[in-house]
CSV table of C-alpha atoms in Angstrom, one decimal:
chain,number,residue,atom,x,y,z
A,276,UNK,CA,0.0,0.0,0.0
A,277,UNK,CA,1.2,3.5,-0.7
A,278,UNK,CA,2.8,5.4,2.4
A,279,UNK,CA,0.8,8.3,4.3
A,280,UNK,CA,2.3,11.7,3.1
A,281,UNK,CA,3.8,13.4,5.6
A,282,UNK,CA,2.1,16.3,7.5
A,283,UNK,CA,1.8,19.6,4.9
A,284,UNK,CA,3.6,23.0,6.0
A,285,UNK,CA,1.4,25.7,7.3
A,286,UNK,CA,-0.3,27.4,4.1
A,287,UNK,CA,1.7,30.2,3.4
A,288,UNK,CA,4.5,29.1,4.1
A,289,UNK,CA,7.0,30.0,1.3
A,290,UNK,CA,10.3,27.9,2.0
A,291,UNK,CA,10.5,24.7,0.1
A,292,UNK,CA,7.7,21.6,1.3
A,293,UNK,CA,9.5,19.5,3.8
A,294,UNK,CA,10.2,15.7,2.1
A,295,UNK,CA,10.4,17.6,-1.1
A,296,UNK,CA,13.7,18.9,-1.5
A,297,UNK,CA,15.8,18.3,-4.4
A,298,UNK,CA,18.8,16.8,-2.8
A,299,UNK,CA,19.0,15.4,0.7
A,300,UNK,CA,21.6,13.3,2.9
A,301,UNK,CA,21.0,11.6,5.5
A,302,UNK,CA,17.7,13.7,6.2
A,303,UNK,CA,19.5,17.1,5.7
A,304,UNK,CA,18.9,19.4,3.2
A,305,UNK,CA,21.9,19.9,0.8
A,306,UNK,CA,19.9,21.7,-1.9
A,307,UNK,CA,22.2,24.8,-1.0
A,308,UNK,CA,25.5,22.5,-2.2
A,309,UNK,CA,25.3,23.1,-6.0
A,310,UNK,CA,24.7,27.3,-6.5
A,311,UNK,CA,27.1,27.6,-3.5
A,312,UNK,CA,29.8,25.2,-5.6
A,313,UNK,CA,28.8,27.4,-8.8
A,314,UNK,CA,29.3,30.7,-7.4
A,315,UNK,CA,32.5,29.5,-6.5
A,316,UNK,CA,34.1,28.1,-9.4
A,317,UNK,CA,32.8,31.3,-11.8
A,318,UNK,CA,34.9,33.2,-9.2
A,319,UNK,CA,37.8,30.9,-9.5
A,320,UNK,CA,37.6,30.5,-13.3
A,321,UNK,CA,37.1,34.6,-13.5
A,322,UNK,CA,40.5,35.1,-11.5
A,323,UNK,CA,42.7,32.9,-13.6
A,324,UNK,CA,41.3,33.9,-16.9
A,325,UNK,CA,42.7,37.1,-18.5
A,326,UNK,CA,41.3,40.5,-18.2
A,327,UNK,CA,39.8,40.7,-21.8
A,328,UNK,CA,37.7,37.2,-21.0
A,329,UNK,CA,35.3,38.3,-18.3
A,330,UNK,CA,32.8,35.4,-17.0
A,331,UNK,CA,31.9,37.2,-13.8
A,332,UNK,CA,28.6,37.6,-15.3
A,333,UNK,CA,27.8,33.9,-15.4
A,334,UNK,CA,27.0,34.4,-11.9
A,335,UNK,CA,23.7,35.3,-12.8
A,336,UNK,CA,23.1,31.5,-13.0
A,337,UNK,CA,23.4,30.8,-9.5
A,338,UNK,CA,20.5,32.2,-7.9
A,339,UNK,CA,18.7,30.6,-11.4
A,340,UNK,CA,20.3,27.2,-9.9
A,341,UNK,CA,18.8,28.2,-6.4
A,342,UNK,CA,15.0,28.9,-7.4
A,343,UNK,CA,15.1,25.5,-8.9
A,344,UNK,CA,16.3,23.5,-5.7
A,345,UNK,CA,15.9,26.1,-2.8
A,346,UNK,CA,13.8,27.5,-1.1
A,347,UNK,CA,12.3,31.3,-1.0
A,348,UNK,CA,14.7,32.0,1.5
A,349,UNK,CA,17.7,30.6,0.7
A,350,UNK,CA,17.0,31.9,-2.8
A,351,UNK,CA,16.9,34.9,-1.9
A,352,UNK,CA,20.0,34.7,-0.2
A,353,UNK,CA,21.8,33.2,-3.1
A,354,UNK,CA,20.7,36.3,-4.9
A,355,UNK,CA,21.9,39.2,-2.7
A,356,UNK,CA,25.1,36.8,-2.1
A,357,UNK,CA,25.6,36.7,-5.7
A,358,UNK,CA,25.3,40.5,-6.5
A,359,UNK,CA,28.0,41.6,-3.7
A,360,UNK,CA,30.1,39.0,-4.9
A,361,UNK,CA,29.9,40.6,-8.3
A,362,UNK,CA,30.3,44.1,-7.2
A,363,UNK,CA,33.7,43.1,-5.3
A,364,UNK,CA,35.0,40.4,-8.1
A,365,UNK,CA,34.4,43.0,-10.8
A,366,UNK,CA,36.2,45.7,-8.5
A,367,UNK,CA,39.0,44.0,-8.1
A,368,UNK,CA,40.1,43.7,-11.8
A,369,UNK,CA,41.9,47.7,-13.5
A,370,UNK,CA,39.3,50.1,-14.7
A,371,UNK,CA,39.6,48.7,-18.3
A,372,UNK,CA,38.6,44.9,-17.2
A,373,UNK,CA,35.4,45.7,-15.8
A,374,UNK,CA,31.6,44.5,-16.9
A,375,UNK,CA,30.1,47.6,-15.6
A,376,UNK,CA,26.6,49.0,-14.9
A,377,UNK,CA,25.3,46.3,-18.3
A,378,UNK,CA,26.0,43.2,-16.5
A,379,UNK,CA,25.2,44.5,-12.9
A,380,UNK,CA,21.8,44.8,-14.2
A,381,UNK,CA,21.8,41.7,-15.3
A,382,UNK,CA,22.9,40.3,-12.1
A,383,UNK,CA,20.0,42.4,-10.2
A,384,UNK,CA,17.6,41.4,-12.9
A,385,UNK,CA,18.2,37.4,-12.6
A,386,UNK,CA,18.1,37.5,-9.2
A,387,UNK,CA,15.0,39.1,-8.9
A,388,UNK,CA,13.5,37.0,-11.6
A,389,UNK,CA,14.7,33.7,-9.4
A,390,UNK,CA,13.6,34.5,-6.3
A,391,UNK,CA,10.0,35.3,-8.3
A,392,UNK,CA,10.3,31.8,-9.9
A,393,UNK,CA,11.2,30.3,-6.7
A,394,UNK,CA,8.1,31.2,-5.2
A,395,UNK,CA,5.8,30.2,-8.0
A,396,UNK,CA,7.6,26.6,-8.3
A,397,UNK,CA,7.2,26.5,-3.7
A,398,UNK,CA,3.4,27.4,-4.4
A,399,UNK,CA,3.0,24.7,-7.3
A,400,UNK,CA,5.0,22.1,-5.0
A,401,UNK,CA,2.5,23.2,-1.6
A,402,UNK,CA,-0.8,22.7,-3.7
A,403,UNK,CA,0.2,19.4,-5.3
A,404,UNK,CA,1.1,18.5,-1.5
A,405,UNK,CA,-2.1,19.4,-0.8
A,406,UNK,CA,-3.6,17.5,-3.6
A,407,UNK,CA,-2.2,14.4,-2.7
A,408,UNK,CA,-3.1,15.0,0.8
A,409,UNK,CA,-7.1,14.7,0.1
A,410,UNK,CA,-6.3,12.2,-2.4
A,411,UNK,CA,-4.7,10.1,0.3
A,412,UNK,CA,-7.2,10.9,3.1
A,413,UNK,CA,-9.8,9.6,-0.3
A,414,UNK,CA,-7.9,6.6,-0.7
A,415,UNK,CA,-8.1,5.9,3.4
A,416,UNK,CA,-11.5,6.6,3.7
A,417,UNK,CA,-12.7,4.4,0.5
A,418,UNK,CA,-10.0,1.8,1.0
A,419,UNK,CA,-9.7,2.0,4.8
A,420,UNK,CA,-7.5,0.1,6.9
A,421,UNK,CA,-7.3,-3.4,7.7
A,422,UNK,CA,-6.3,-4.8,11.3
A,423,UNK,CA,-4.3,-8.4,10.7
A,424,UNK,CA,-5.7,-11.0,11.5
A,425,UNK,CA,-9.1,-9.4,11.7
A,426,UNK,CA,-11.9,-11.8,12.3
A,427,UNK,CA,-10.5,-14.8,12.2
A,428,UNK,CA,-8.7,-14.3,9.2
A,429,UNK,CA,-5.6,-13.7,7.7
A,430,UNK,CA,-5.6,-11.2,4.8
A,431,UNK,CA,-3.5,-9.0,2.1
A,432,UNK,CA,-3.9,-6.6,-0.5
A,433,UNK,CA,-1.8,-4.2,-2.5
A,434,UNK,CA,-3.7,-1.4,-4.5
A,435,UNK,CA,-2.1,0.4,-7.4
A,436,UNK,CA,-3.5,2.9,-9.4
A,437,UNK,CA,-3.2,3.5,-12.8
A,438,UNK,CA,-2.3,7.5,-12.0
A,439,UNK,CA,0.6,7.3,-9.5
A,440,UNK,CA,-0.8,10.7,-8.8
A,441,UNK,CA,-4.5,10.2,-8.1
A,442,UNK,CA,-3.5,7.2,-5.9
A,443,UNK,CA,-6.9,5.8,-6.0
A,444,UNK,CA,-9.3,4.8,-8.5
A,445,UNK,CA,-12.9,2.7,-8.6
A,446,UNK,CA,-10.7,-1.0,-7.6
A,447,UNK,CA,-12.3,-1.8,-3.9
A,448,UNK,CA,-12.2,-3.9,-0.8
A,449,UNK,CA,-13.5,-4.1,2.3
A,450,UNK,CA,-13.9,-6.9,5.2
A,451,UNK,CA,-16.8,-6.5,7.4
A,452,UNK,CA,-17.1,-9.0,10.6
A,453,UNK,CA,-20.6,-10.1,11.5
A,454,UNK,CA,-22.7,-12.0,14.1
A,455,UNK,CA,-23.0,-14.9,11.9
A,456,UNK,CA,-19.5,-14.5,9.9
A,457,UNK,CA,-17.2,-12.8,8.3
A,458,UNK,CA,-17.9,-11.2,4.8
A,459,UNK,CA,-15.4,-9.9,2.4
A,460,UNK,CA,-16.1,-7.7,-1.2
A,461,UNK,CA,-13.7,-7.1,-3.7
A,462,UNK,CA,-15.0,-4.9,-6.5
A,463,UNK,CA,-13.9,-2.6,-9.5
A,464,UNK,CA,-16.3,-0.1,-10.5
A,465,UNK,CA,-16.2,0.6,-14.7
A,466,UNK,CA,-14.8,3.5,-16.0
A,467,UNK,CA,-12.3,6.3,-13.6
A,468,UNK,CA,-12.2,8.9,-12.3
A,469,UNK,CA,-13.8,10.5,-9.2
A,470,UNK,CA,-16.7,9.5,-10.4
A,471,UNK,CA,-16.0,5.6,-10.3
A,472,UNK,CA,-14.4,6.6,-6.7
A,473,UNK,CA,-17.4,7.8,-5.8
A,474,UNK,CA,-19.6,4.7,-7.4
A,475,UNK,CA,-17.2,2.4,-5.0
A,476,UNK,CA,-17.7,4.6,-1.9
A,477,UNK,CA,-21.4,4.2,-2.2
A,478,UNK,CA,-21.0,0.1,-2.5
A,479,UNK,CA,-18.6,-0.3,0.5
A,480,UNK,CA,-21.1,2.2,2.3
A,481,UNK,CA,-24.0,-0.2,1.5
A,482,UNK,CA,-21.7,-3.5,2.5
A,483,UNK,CA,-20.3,-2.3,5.2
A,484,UNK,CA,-24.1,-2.0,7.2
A,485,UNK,CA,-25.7,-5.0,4.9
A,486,UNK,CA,-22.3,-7.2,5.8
A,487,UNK,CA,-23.1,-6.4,9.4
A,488,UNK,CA,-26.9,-7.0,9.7
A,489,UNK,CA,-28.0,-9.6,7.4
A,490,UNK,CA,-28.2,-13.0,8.2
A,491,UNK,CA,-28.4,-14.3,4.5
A,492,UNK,CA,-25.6,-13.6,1.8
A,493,UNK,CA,-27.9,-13.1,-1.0
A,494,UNK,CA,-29.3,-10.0,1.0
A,495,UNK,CA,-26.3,-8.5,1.0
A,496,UNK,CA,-25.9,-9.1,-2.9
A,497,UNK,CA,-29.4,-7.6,-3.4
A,498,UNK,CA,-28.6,-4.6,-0.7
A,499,UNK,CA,-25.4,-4.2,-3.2
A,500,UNK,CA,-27.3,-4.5,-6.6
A,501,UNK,CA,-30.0,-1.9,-5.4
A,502,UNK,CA,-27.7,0.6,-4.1
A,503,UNK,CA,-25.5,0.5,-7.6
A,504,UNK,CA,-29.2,0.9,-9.2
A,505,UNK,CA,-29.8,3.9,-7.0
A,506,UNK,CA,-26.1,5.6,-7.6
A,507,UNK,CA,-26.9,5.2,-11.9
A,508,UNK,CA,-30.5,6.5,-10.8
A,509,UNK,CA,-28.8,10.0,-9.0
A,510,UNK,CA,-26.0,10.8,-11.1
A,511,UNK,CA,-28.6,10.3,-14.4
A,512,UNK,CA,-30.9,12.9,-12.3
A,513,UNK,CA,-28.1,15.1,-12.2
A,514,UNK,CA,-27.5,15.2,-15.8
A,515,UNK,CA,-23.9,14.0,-15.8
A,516,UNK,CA,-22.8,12.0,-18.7
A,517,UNK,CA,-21.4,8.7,-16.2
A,518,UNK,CA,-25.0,7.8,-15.3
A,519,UNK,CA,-24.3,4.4,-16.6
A,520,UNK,CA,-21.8,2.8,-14.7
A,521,UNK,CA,-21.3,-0.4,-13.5
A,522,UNK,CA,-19.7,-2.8,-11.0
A,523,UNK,CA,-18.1,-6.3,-11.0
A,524,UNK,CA,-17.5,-8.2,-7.9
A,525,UNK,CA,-17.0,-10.9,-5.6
A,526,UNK,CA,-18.7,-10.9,-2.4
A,527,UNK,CA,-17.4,-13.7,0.0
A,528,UNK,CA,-18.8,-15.0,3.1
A,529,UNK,CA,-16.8,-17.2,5.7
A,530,UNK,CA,-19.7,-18.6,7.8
A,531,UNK,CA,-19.0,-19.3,11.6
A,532,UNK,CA,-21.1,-22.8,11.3
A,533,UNK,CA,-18.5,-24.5,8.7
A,534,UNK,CA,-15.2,-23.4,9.0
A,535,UNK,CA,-14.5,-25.9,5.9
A,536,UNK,CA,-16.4,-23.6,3.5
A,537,UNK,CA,-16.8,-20.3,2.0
A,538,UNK,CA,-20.1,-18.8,0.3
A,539,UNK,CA,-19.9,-16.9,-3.0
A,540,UNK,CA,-21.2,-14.3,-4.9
A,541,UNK,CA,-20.1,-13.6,-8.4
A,542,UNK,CA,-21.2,-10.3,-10.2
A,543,UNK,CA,-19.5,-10.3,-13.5
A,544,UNK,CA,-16.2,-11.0,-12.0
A,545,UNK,CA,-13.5,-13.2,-12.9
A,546,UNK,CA,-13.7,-15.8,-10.3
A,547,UNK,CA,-10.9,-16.0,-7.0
A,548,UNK,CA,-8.2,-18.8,-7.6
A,549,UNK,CA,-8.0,-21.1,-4.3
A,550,UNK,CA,-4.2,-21.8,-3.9
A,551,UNK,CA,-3.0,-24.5,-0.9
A,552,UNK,CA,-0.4,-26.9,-0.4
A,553,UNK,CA,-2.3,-29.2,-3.1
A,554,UNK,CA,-2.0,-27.0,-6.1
A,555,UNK,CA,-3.8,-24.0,-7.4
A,556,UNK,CA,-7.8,-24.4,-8.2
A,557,UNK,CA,-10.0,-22.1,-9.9
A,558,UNK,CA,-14.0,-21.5,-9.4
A,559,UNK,CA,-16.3,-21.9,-11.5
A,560,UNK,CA,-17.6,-18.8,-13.4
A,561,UNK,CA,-20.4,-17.1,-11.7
A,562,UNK,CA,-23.5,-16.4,-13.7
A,563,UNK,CA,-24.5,-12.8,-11.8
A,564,UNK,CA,-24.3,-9.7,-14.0
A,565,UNK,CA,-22.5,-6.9,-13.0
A,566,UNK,CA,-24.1,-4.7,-9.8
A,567,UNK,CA,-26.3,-2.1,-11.6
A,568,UNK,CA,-27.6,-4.5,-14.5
A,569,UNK,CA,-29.7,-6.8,-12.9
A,570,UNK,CA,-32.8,-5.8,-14.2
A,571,UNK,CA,-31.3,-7.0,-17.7
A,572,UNK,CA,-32.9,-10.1,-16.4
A,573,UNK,CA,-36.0,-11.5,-15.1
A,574,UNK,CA,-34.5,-13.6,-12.3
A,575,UNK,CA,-31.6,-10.9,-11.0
A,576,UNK,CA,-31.2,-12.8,-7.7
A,577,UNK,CA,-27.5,-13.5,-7.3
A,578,UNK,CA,-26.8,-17.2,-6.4
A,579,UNK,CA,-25.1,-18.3,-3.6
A,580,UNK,CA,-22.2,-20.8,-4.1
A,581,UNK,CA,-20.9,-22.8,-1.3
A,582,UNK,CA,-17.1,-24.1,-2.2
A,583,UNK,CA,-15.3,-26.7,0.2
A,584,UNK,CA,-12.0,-25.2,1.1
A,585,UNK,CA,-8.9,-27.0,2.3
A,586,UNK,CA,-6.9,-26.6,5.4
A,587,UNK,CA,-4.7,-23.7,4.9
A,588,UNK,CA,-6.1,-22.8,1.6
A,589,UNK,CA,-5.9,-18.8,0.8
A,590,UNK,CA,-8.4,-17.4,-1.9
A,591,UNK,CA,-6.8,-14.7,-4.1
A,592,UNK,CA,-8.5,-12.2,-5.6
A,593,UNK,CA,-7.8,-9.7,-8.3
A,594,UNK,CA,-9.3,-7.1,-10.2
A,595,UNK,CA,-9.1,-6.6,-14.1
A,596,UNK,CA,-5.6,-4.6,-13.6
A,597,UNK,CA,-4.0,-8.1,-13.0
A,598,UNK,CA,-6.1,-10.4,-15.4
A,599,UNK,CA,-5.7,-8.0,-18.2
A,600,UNK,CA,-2.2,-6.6,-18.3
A,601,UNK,CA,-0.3,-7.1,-21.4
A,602,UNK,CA,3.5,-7.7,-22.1
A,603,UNK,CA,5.1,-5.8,-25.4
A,604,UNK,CA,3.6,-8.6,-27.5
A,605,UNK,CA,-0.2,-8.1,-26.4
A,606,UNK,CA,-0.1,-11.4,-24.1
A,607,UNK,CA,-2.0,-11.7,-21.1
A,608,UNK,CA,-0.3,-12.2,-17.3
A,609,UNK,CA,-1.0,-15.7,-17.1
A,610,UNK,CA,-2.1,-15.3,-13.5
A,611,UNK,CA,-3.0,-19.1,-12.6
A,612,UNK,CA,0.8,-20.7,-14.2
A,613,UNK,CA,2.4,-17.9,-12.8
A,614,UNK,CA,0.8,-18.8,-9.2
A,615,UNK,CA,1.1,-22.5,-9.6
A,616,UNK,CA,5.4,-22.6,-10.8
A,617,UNK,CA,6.0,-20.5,-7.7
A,618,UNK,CA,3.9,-22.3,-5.5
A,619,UNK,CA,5.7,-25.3,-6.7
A,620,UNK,CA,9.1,-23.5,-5.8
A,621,UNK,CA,8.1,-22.4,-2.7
A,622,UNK,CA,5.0,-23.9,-1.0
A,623,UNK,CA,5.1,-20.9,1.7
A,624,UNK,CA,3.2,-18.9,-1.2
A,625,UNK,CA,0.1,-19.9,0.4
A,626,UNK,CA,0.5,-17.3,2.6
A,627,UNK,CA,-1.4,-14.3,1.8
A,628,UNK,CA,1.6,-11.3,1.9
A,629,UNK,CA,3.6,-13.7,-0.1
A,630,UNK,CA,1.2,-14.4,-2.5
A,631,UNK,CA,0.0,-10.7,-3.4
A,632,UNK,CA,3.5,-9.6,-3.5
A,633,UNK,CA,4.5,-11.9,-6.1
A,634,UNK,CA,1.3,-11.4,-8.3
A,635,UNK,CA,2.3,-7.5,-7.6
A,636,UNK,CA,5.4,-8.1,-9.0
A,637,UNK,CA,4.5,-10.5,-11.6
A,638,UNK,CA,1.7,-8.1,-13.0
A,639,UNK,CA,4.2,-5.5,-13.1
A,640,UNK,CA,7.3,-7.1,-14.7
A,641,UNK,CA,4.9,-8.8,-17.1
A,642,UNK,CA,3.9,-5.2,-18.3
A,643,UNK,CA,7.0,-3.5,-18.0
A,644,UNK,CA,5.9,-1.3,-15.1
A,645,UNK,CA,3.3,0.5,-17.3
A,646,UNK,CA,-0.3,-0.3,-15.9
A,647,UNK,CA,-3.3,0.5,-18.0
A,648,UNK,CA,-5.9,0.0,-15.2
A,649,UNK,CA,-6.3,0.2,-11.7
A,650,UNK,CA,-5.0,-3.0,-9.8
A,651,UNK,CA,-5.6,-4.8,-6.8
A,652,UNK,CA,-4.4,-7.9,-5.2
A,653,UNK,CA,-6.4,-9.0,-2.4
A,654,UNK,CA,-5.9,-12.6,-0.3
A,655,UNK,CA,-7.3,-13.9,2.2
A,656,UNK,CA,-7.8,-17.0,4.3
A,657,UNK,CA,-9.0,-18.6,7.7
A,658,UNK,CA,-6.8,-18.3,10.5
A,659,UNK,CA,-4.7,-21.2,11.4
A,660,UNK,CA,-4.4,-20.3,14.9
């Protein structure tokens, strides 16, 4: 899962966003290294040139170097630093040698313009901060986190979104504990965009009561099937053109009365691979339609599915970010030989962090690092304690 962003400055604060400097050692800004180093060596390189070569000018690059890794501050500083230290360099030199009032100018002029540019790049850096900020506190809220070992069972999940920088997309999951069991929904809403963010908030809202109170599965699949009706119903009302969206999913139910099964609800989605010590399995595909098109058909009550499930078997599930990624030559991850070698390799793969982080990785060197769709990994299985 992607990191929490650390705490923003105070708005209007001008000096550069803490974490985002350039160049940092050891936790300590050295962003002032590189203009100091440059003022230098035009000094050094002036002196032992001869008179009629002047580069003393060049030091109009420094405070330039500054607004790009610097703060306001120490911009400005670079600035007034660099025009005394042209007013004594050029000085020093006979009469005939100097730059004169041209360059100095130029000196006043860049440093002015650097220090301006400094603060327009400082502003630009604290609102994308703050971007990311509600993105992340988005991301928590729709995705929000697990305990381990929560319920009775042991789970995983990596989410990556398509755009590093929205850092959440319409992929969701959820795990909701109930008197009778435990109920888990893994989802991915069609299309992106806040507006698929805001489809999958709606669903979780809706499983997250229905997963608590109802006794029977299929209730809950009907609670999730009339709220994604609902949602198309509003956002039609309101005239926007993403009226029509839809969900597939896989809603999961780990009853208390027979530890050796699981219930489950198909909507459209691909269906979970069971991997144990005795191989990798697949499940039959569901015959639900995707939440928000069940009244394409006259029967849209979802069927419940009740699969055995070995000791220490872990159910993995994965949205259409996995299933779908393509190498350079347009082939498909193949998900379920790609489980099944390593598992053979290394039968500890049955353990759900060690499962989603090699399908992560497998996803991602199987498409070069470049995903077209939001992904998520998600496993989970009965405690063995």
């Amino acid at each position: 899962m992607t990191k929490v962003l650390d705490r923003l400055p105070r708005a209007g604060h001008l000096d550069a966003p803490q974490g985002h400097q350039t160049l940092r050692v050891r936790g300590h800004s050295v962003a002032w290294v590189p203009p100091a180093l440059l003022l230098v060596g035009i000094m050094v390189a002036d002196f032992n040139t001869t008179g009629e070569f002047r580069i003393i000018s060049w030091l109009v690059l420094v405070p330039a170097i500054a607004a790009a890794l610097c703060g306001v501050w120490a911009t400005t500083f670079f600035a007034l630093l660099t025009l005394v230290t042209y007013v004594l360099g050029d000085h020093a030199w006979p009469h005939q040698y100097q730059t004169g009032l041209p360059d100095f100018i130029l000196v006043v002029l860049g440093g002015v313009l650097s220090v301006l540019a400094c603060a327009v790049r400082v502003r630009g850096e604290l609102r994308m901060l703050h971007m990311r900020d509600v993105a992340e506190t988005t991301r928590r809220t729709v995705l929000r986190p697990l305990p381990p070992d929560w319920s009775g069972l042991e789970h995983a999940a990596v989410y990556l979104a398509a755009d590093s920088e929205a850092r959440v997309g319409g992929d969701f999951y959820d795990i909701q504990p109930g008197p009778r069991g435990t109920r888990v929904l893994l989802g991915d809403v069609q299309g992106k965009g806040l507006g698929a963010v805001e489809a999958a908030a709606a669903l979780l809202g809706t499983f997250r009561e229905a997963g608590y109170h109802e006794a029977d599965l299929a209730t809950v699949a009907e609670r999730l099937e009339v709220r994604m009706v609902r949602h198309r119903g509003h956002t039609a009302a309101l005239g926007r053109r993403d009226g029509d969206r839809f969900a597939t999913a896989v809603l999961l139910d780990f009853p208390d009365d027979d530890p050796g099964a699981v219930d489950v609800v198909l909507f459209g989605h691909d269906p979970p691979l069971l991997v144990g010590p005795a191989g990798v399995r697949s499940l039959p595909p569901g015959d639900g339609l995707p939440l928000g098109l069940g009244d394409l058909v006259a029967d849209g009550r979802p069927h419940v599915r009740r699969v055995p499930l070995a000791p220490g078997e872990t159910l993995l599930l994965t949205t259409d970010g996995v299933t779908e990624a393509r190498d350079r030559a347009g082939e498909f991850y193949p998900l379920a030989d790609d489980v099944a070698r390593a598992l053979a390799a290394d039968p500890r793969l049955v353990e759900p962090p060690r499962l989603v982080a090699h399908v992560r990785d497998g996803t991602l060197r199987h498409c070069g690092n470049r995903l077209a769709d939001d992904t998520t990994v998600f496993a989970v299985r009965r405690s063995r304690s």
